[in-house]
Amino acid sequence: SQQGEEDPQALSIQEGENATMNCSYKTSINNLQWYRQNSGRGLVHLILIRSNEREKHSGRLRVTLDTSKKSSSLLITASRAADTASYFCATDSRGGNNRLAFGKGNQVVVIP
Amino acid sequence: DAGVIQSPRHEVTEMGQEVTLRCKPISGHNSLFWYRQTMMRGLELLIYFNNNVPIDDSGMPEDRFSAKMPNASFSTLKIQPSEPRDSAVYFCASSRDRDYFSYEQYFGPGTRLTVT
């Protein structure tokens, strides 16, 4: 079953604005990852945050992880039209077998 | 590196026919995953190999689906016989996992399967 659950499901913003997505999970994890999927393409890895990390940055991306609340957020700053995509979180369960559990995805539309 | 390679990119077949999807993972990666993506069910893990050995096939829908990984550079997913409800995009992904810690997965472009 899918462990990651993103919220909200769909987001429409103007270019230049920030976009924030949330993800919750149920079990203890080794790490949490965020992926992007452009229409008709495969998923592309964006960022990985380990369970002992609280915040991580990569370019215009900022990810936070709160293991006490079993939740994570992805912030895209100064959004661009090219950021239009679906965004998925995925968790790697501690003690698991290396499989990732993907959420249902957030669709983000950035209006030029 | 060329990334994960999948073939064919598109497949249209009639119900009852056999379908074989192919995947070449990134060289040096020791884990390979087959996923299926539909609007209704999202992204589902079908089967996962580690060092060419199937580790978890609990996501394989039924006996009509089978997967093999004869060597580190090639895997197949076969559906026989195919049914219209198998229509989906099938992704192959690979990663370099170590000691039960998953690293990022690299996805192929997918195979869009349509069964009529």
Short mmCIF file of C-alpha atoms in Angstrom, two decimals, chain A:
data_model
loop_
_atom_site.label_atom_id
_atom_site.label_comp_id
_atom_site.label_asym_id
_atom_site.label_seq_id
_atom_site.Cartn_x
_atom_site.Cartn_y
_atom_site.Cartn_z
CA SER A 1 0.00 0.00 0.00
CA GLN A 2 1.09 3.61 -0.59
CA GLN A 3 2.57 5.13 2.53
CA GLY A 4 3.25 8.65 1.45
CA GLU A 5 0.22 10.90 1.18
CA GLU A 6 0.67 14.31 -0.34
CA ASP A 7 -1.52 17.30 0.47
CA PRO A 8 -2.90 19.27 -1.36
CA GLN A 9 -3.60 17.22 -4.45
CA ALA A 10 -3.58 20.09 -6.94
CA LEU A 11 -2.09 23.55 -6.81
CA SER A 12 -2.26 26.40 -9.30
CA ILE A 13 0.00 29.41 -8.79
CA GLN A 14 1.40 32.37 -10.66
CA GLU A 15 4.97 32.36 -11.87
CA GLY A 16 7.24 33.78 -9.20
CA GLU A 17 5.13 32.60 -6.29
CA ASN A 18 6.18 29.87 -3.89
CA ALA A 19 4.58 26.43 -3.93
CA THR A 20 4.35 24.25 -0.84
CA MET A 21 3.36 20.60 -0.72
CA ASN A 22 3.01 18.32 2.26
CA CYS A 23 3.42 14.61 2.73
CA SER A 24 2.56 12.37 5.66
CA TYR A 25 3.59 8.81 6.34
CA LYS A 26 2.84 6.12 8.86
CA THR A 27 5.91 4.07 9.81
CA SER A 28 9.49 4.79 10.85
CA ILE A 29 11.68 5.65 7.91
CA ASN A 30 15.30 5.64 6.82
CA ASN A 31 14.76 8.50 4.43
CA LEU A 32 12.14 10.42 2.50
CA GLN A 33 12.51 11.41 -1.11
CA TRP A 34 10.72 13.80 -3.44
CA TYR A 35 10.30 13.18 -7.16
CA ARG A 36 8.95 15.22 -10.04
CA GLN A 37 7.08 13.87 -13.05
CA ASN A 38 6.48 15.94 -16.12
CA SER A 39 3.57 14.92 -18.31
CA GLY A 40 4.36 11.79 -20.28
CA ARG A 41 7.74 11.26 -18.64
CA GLY A 42 9.30 9.10 -15.96
CA LEU A 43 9.82 10.33 -12.41
CA VAL A 44 12.93 12.35 -11.69
CA HIS A 45 14.55 12.37 -8.27
CA LEU A 46 14.71 15.82 -6.69
CA ILE A 47 15.99 15.48 -3.16
CA LEU A 48 16.53 12.93 -0.39
CA ILE A 49 16.35 13.77 3.29
CA ARG A 50 17.52 11.29 5.90
CA SER A 51 15.57 10.56 9.05
CA ASN A 52 18.16 12.36 11.20
CA GLU A 53 17.94 15.54 9.13
CA ARG A 54 15.35 18.26 9.64
CA GLU A 55 15.86 20.48 6.62
CA LYS A 56 17.62 20.29 3.30
CA HIS A 57 18.07 22.70 0.42
CA SER A 58 18.79 22.14 -3.25
CA GLY A 59 18.63 25.18 -5.47
CA ARG A 60 15.10 26.56 -5.25
CA LEU A 61 13.90 23.50 -3.34
CA ARG A 62 13.58 23.31 0.42
CA VAL A 63 12.51 20.12 2.15
CA THR A 64 11.67 19.75 5.80
CA LEU A 65 11.14 16.57 7.77
CA ASP A 66 9.38 16.21 11.10
CA THR A 67 9.71 12.62 12.22
CA SER A 68 7.66 13.25 15.37
CA LYS A 69 4.70 14.20 13.20
CA LYS A 70 5.67 11.81 10.41
CA SER A 71 5.40 14.56 7.84
CA SER A 72 7.48 16.39 5.26
CA SER A 73 7.05 19.48 3.16
CA LEU A 74 8.50 20.52 -0.19
CA LEU A 75 8.80 24.21 -0.94
CA ILE A 76 9.58 25.48 -4.42
CA THR A 77 10.57 29.12 -4.31
CA ALA A 78 10.18 31.62 -7.14
CA SER A 79 8.29 29.12 -9.27
CA ARG A 80 8.69 28.97 -13.02
CA ALA A 81 6.43 27.66 -15.75
CA ALA A 82 8.88 24.76 -16.14
CA ASP A 83 8.04 23.66 -12.59
CA THR A 84 4.61 22.58 -13.82
CA ALA A 85 4.55 18.88 -13.00
CA SER A 86 3.34 16.29 -10.53
CA TYR A 87 5.36 15.92 -7.35
CA PHE A 88 5.57 12.69 -5.38
CA CYS A 89 6.98 11.90 -1.99
CA ALA A 90 8.36 8.42 -1.31
CA THR A 91 9.46 6.79 1.90
CA ASP A 92 11.91 4.02 2.61
CA SER A 93 10.72 2.13 5.67
CA ARG A 94 13.26 1.36 8.34
CA GLY A 95 13.73 -2.37 8.59
CA GLY A 96 12.10 -2.75 5.25
CA ASN A 97 13.42 -4.29 2.10
CA ASN A 98 14.59 -1.21 0.19
CA ARG A 99 11.29 -0.65 -1.56
CA LEU A 100 9.93 2.88 -1.72
CA ALA A 101 6.30 3.67 -0.99
CA PHE A 102 5.10 6.50 -3.25
CA GLY A 103 2.28 8.89 -2.50
CA LYS A 104 -0.45 9.75 -4.96
CA GLY A 105 1.21 12.94 -6.11
CA ASN A 106 0.58 16.66 -6.13
CA GLN A 107 -0.18 18.33 -9.44
CA VAL A 108 1.33 21.79 -9.64
CA VAL A 109 0.49 24.24 -12.42
CA VAL A 110 2.56 27.39 -12.69
CA ILE A 111 0.84 30.04 -14.76
CA PRO A 112 3.23 32.26 -16.74
#
